[in-house]
Amino acid sequence: GNVSGEWKLANSPYKILGEITIPNNETLTIEPGVNIIFLGHYKLNVQGSLLAVGTQEDSIKFTADNIETGWHGIRFNQTPSTNDTSKLIYCTFMYGKANTGAYSGFDRCGGAIFIKGFSKVLISNSLFQSNMNEGNIAAATGGAAIYIANADKPTITDNTFLNNVGTTDCAILSWYTNVIITKNIFSNNSGPHGPIFCAYNSATISDNIISHNITTRAGGGIF
């Protein structure tokens, strides 16, 4: 159902029992140190605003109760532009899995975060570890950790991407965006193409450390 308001540390962990949505014009604020545990392969849909702002000492953790099943990520799908910027800062994203649904749809895009048709997202100082997508290269699925399409300058900065696995890229897939990817670390990710895959982009990629990734087709670092 719908969620908004505040998720407080005193009530942590929050155990998610089904697909949830932040409605248009509403905000969900998550306090530092909160753990969010998905008890099945469920989505957190954002049609309003999400403020998950942790601290270096107390990050906010999104994970799955069953690491084989995983959870279905945070999804900004045509979020109305009238909403304020969503901020994911000092968060940990683990075991997000975009591995169900039609191969021609978007359910197989964005293991931890899916962004389509919405630009006001800041992702910083966060850890993306052991996320995955399973799709079909011909169907333009992808985004082992993050998938972005048709957005203007979403910002991904000061994050670490470890051990993510994809069937198109192995960390970030960006289509038709001016994405900013800066000061991140990409290591030990694997897939057919590099941890950064950009198509039809005017991307800014700067000051990243890209090392020890494995790709089977092309672009060991950037494709």
CSV table of C-alpha atoms in Angstrom, one decimal:
chain,number,residue,atom,x,y,z
A,1,GLY,CA,0.0,0.0,0.0
A,2,ASN,CA,0.9,3.7,0.4
A,3,VAL,CA,3.6,4.9,2.7
A,4,SER,CA,4.7,8.4,3.8
A,5,GLY,CA,5.7,10.3,6.8
A,6,GLU,CA,8.7,9.3,8.9
A,7,TRP,CA,10.4,6.0,9.5
A,8,LYS,CA,12.2,6.4,12.8
A,9,LEU,CA,15.3,4.7,14.2
A,10,ALA,CA,13.3,3.7,17.3
A,11,ASN,CA,11.0,1.5,15.2
A,12,SER,CA,13.8,-0.1,13.2
A,13,PRO,CA,13.9,-2.6,11.5
A,14,TYR,CA,11.0,-2.0,9.1
A,15,LYS,CA,9.9,-5.3,7.6
A,16,ILE,CA,8.3,-4.9,4.2
A,17,LEU,CA,5.5,-7.5,3.5
A,18,GLY,CA,4.4,-6.3,0.0
A,19,GLU,CA,4.8,-3.7,-2.7
A,20,ILE,CA,4.7,-0.2,-1.3
A,21,THR,CA,4.4,3.2,-2.9
A,22,ILE,CA,5.1,6.8,-1.9
A,23,PRO,CA,2.2,8.7,-3.5
A,24,ASN,CA,2.5,11.8,-5.7
A,25,ASN,CA,3.1,15.0,-3.6
A,26,GLU,CA,3.9,13.0,-0.5
A,27,THR,CA,7.3,12.4,1.2
A,28,LEU,CA,8.8,9.5,3.1
A,29,THR,CA,11.7,10.5,5.3
A,30,ILE,CA,13.9,7.7,6.8
A,31,GLU,CA,16.1,8.5,9.8
A,32,PRO,CA,19.8,7.5,9.9
A,33,GLY,CA,20.5,4.0,11.1
A,34,VAL,CA,17.2,2.5,10.0
A,35,ASN,CA,17.2,-0.9,8.5
A,36,ILE,CA,14.6,-1.8,5.8
A,37,ILE,CA,14.2,-5.5,5.3
A,38,PHE,CA,12.1,-6.8,2.4
A,39,LEU,CA,10.5,-10.1,3.3
A,40,GLY,CA,9.9,-10.9,-0.4
A,41,HIS,CA,10.6,-9.7,-3.9
A,42,TYR,CA,8.8,-6.4,-3.5
A,43,LYS,CA,9.3,-2.9,-4.9
A,44,LEU,CA,9.4,0.5,-3.2
A,45,ASN,CA,7.8,2.7,-5.9
A,46,VAL,CA,8.4,6.5,-5.6
A,47,GLN,CA,5.8,8.7,-7.1
A,48,GLY,CA,6.5,11.4,-4.5
A,49,SER,CA,9.7,12.1,-2.7
A,50,LEU,CA,12.1,9.8,-0.8
A,51,LEU,CA,14.6,11.3,1.7
A,52,ALA,CA,16.8,8.5,2.9
A,53,VAL,CA,19.7,10.5,4.4
A,54,GLY,CA,21.9,8.6,6.7
A,55,THR,CA,25.3,9.6,8.1
A,56,GLN,CA,28.8,8.2,7.8
A,57,GLU,CA,28.4,6.5,11.2
A,58,ASP,CA,24.7,5.5,10.8
A,59,SER,CA,23.8,4.5,7.2
A,60,ILE,CA,20.4,3.5,6.1
A,61,LYS,CA,20.3,-0.2,4.9
A,62,PHE,CA,18.0,-1.6,2.3
A,63,THR,CA,18.3,-5.4,2.1
A,64,ALA,CA,16.4,-8.7,1.7
A,65,ASP,CA,15.4,-11.2,4.4
A,66,ASN,CA,16.1,-14.0,1.8
A,67,ILE,CA,19.2,-13.2,-0.2
A,68,GLU,CA,18.3,-15.7,-2.9
A,69,THR,CA,14.9,-14.1,-3.5
A,70,GLY,CA,16.1,-10.6,-3.0
A,71,TRP,CA,13.9,-7.5,-3.3
A,72,HIS,CA,12.8,-5.5,-6.3
A,73,GLY,CA,14.5,-2.2,-5.7
A,74,ILE,CA,13.5,1.5,-5.4
A,75,ARG,CA,11.7,2.5,-8.6
A,76,PHE,CA,11.2,6.1,-9.9
A,77,ASN,CA,9.0,5.3,-12.9
A,78,GLN,CA,7.7,8.5,-14.5
A,79,THR,CA,7.6,10.2,-11.1
A,80,PRO,CA,5.9,13.6,-11.6
A,81,SER,CA,8.5,16.4,-11.9
A,82,THR,CA,6.5,18.6,-9.5
A,83,ASN,CA,8.0,16.6,-6.6
A,84,ASP,CA,11.1,17.7,-4.8
A,85,THR,CA,14.5,16.0,-5.3
A,86,SER,CA,14.8,12.5,-3.8
A,87,LYS,CA,18.0,12.0,-1.9
A,88,LEU,CA,19.7,8.7,-1.1
A,89,ILE,CA,22.7,9.6,0.9
A,90,TYR,CA,24.8,7.3,3.1
A,91,CYS,CA,22.7,4.2,2.3
A,92,THR,CA,23.5,0.6,1.7
A,93,PHE,CA,21.7,-1.4,-1.0
A,94,MET,CA,22.2,-5.1,-1.0
A,95,TYR,CA,20.5,-8.1,-2.8
A,96,GLY,CA,18.3,-6.0,-5.1
A,97,LYS,CA,17.3,-8.2,-8.0
A,98,ALA,CA,15.6,-7.1,-11.2
A,99,ASN,CA,15.1,-10.7,-12.4
A,100,THR,CA,11.3,-11.2,-12.9
A,101,GLY,CA,8.8,-10.0,-15.5
A,102,ALA,CA,8.8,-9.7,-19.2
A,103,TYR,CA,12.2,-9.5,-20.9
A,104,SER,CA,10.8,-6.6,-23.0
A,105,GLY,CA,9.6,-4.6,-20.0
A,106,PHE,CA,11.4,-2.6,-17.3
A,107,ASP,CA,11.0,-5.0,-14.3
A,108,ARG,CA,14.3,-6.5,-15.3
A,109,CYS,CA,16.1,-3.2,-15.1
A,110,GLY,CA,17.7,-1.7,-12.1
A,111,GLY,CA,18.6,-4.2,-9.4
A,112,ALA,CA,18.7,-1.6,-6.6
A,113,ILE,CA,17.4,1.6,-8.2
A,114,PHE,CA,15.4,2.2,-11.4
A,115,ILE,CA,14.9,5.8,-12.7
A,116,LYS,CA,12.9,6.5,-15.9
A,117,GLY,CA,11.5,9.9,-17.0
A,118,PHE,CA,12.5,11.6,-13.7
A,119,SER,CA,15.6,13.8,-13.1
A,120,LYS,CA,15.5,15.0,-9.5
A,121,VAL,CA,17.5,12.2,-7.9
A,122,LEU,CA,20.8,12.5,-5.9
A,123,ILE,CA,22.6,9.3,-5.0
A,124,SER,CA,25.7,9.8,-2.9
A,125,ASN,CA,28.1,8.2,-0.3
A,126,SER,CA,26.3,4.9,-0.6
A,127,LEU,CA,27.3,1.3,-1.0
A,128,PHE,CA,25.8,-0.9,-3.8
A,129,GLN,CA,26.8,-4.5,-3.1
A,130,SER,CA,25.6,-7.9,-4.5
A,131,ASN,CA,22.8,-6.4,-6.6
A,132,MET,CA,21.8,-7.9,-10.0
A,133,ASN,CA,19.7,-7.8,-13.0
A,134,GLU,CA,18.8,-10.7,-15.4
A,135,GLY,CA,17.6,-9.7,-18.8
A,136,ASN,CA,18.2,-9.8,-22.5
A,137,ILE,CA,20.7,-7.5,-24.2
A,138,ALA,CA,18.5,-7.3,-27.3
A,139,ALA,CA,15.6,-6.0,-25.1
A,140,ALA,CA,17.8,-3.2,-23.6
A,141,THR,CA,17.4,-4.5,-20.1
A,142,GLY,CA,20.2,-3.7,-17.6
A,143,GLY,CA,21.3,-1.8,-14.6
A,144,ALA,CA,22.8,-4.4,-12.3
A,145,ALA,CA,22.7,-1.7,-9.6
A,146,ILE,CA,21.2,1.4,-11.2
A,147,TYR,CA,19.2,1.9,-14.4
A,148,ILE,CA,18.5,5.4,-15.7
A,149,ALA,CA,16.6,6.5,-18.8
A,150,ASN,CA,15.2,9.7,-20.2
A,151,ALA,CA,16.5,11.9,-17.4
A,152,ASP,CA,18.4,15.2,-17.2
A,153,LYS,CA,21.4,15.2,-14.9
A,154,PRO,CA,20.6,12.8,-12.1
A,155,THR,CA,23.8,12.7,-10.0
A,156,ILE,CA,25.7,9.6,-8.8
A,157,THR,CA,28.6,10.6,-6.7
A,158,ASP,CA,31.0,9.2,-4.0
A,159,ASN,CA,29.4,5.8,-4.0
A,160,THR,CA,31.0,2.3,-4.0
A,161,PHE,CA,29.8,-0.5,-6.3
A,162,LEU,CA,31.0,-4.0,-5.4
A,163,ASN,CA,30.1,-7.5,-6.6
A,164,ASN,CA,27.2,-6.5,-8.7
A,165,VAL,CA,26.3,-8.8,-11.6
A,166,GLY,CA,24.3,-7.9,-14.8
A,167,THR,CA,23.3,-9.3,-18.1
A,168,THR,CA,24.0,-6.1,-20.1
A,169,ASP,CA,26.3,-4.0,-17.8
A,170,CYS,CA,27.6,-4.7,-14.4
A,171,ALA,CA,26.7,-1.6,-12.3
A,172,ILE,CA,25.1,1.4,-14.1
A,173,LEU,CA,23.2,1.5,-17.4
A,174,SER,CA,22.2,4.9,-18.7
A,175,TRP,CA,20.0,5.6,-21.8
A,176,TYR,CA,19.2,9.1,-23.2
A,177,THR,CA,20.4,11.0,-20.1
A,178,ASN,CA,23.0,13.6,-19.1
A,179,VAL,CA,23.9,11.6,-16.1
A,180,ILE,CA,26.7,12.8,-13.8
A,181,ILE,CA,28.9,9.9,-12.5
A,182,THR,CA,31.7,11.2,-10.4
A,183,LYS,CA,34.0,10.1,-7.5
A,184,ASN,CA,32.7,6.6,-7.3
A,185,ILE,CA,34.5,3.3,-6.9
A,186,PHE,CA,33.7,0.3,-9.2
A,187,SER,CA,35.3,-3.0,-8.2
A,188,ASN,CA,34.7,-6.7,-8.7
A,189,ASN,CA,31.5,-6.2,-10.7
A,190,SER,CA,30.8,-8.6,-13.6
A,191,GLY,CA,28.7,-8.7,-16.8
A,192,PRO,CA,28.9,-8.5,-20.6
A,193,HIS,CA,29.9,-4.8,-20.6
A,194,GLY,CA,31.6,-2.4,-18.3
A,195,PRO,CA,30.4,-1.2,-14.9
A,196,ILE,CA,29.5,2.1,-16.7
A,197,PHE,CA,27.4,1.6,-19.8
A,198,CYS,CA,26.1,4.8,-21.5
A,199,ALA,CA,24.1,4.9,-24.7
A,200,TYR,CA,22.8,8.1,-26.5
A,201,ASN,CA,24.1,10.1,-23.5
A,202,SER,CA,25.8,13.4,-22.8
A,203,ALA,CA,27.3,11.9,-19.7
A,204,THR,CA,29.9,13.4,-17.3
A,205,ILE,CA,32.2,10.7,-16.0
A,206,SER,CA,35.0,12.0,-13.8
A,207,ASP,CA,37.3,11.1,-10.9
A,208,ASN,CA,36.1,7.5,-10.6
A,209,ILE,CA,38.2,4.5,-9.6
A,210,ILE,CA,37.4,1.5,-11.9
A,211,SER,CA,39.4,-1.7,-11.2
A,212,HIS,CA,39.1,-5.5,-11.1
A,213,ASN,CA,35.8,-5.7,-13.0
A,214,ILE,CA,35.2,-8.6,-15.4
A,215,THR,CA,33.3,-8.2,-18.6
A,216,THR,CA,32.7,-10.9,-21.3
A,217,ARG,CA,32.0,-8.7,-24.3
A,218,ALA,CA,33.4,-5.2,-24.3
A,219,GLY,CA,34.2,-2.2,-22.2
A,220,GLY,CA,36.0,-3.6,-19.1
A,221,GLY,CA,35.6,-0.2,-17.4
A,222,ILE,CA,33.4,2.0,-19.6
A,223,PHE,CA,31.2,1.0,-22.6
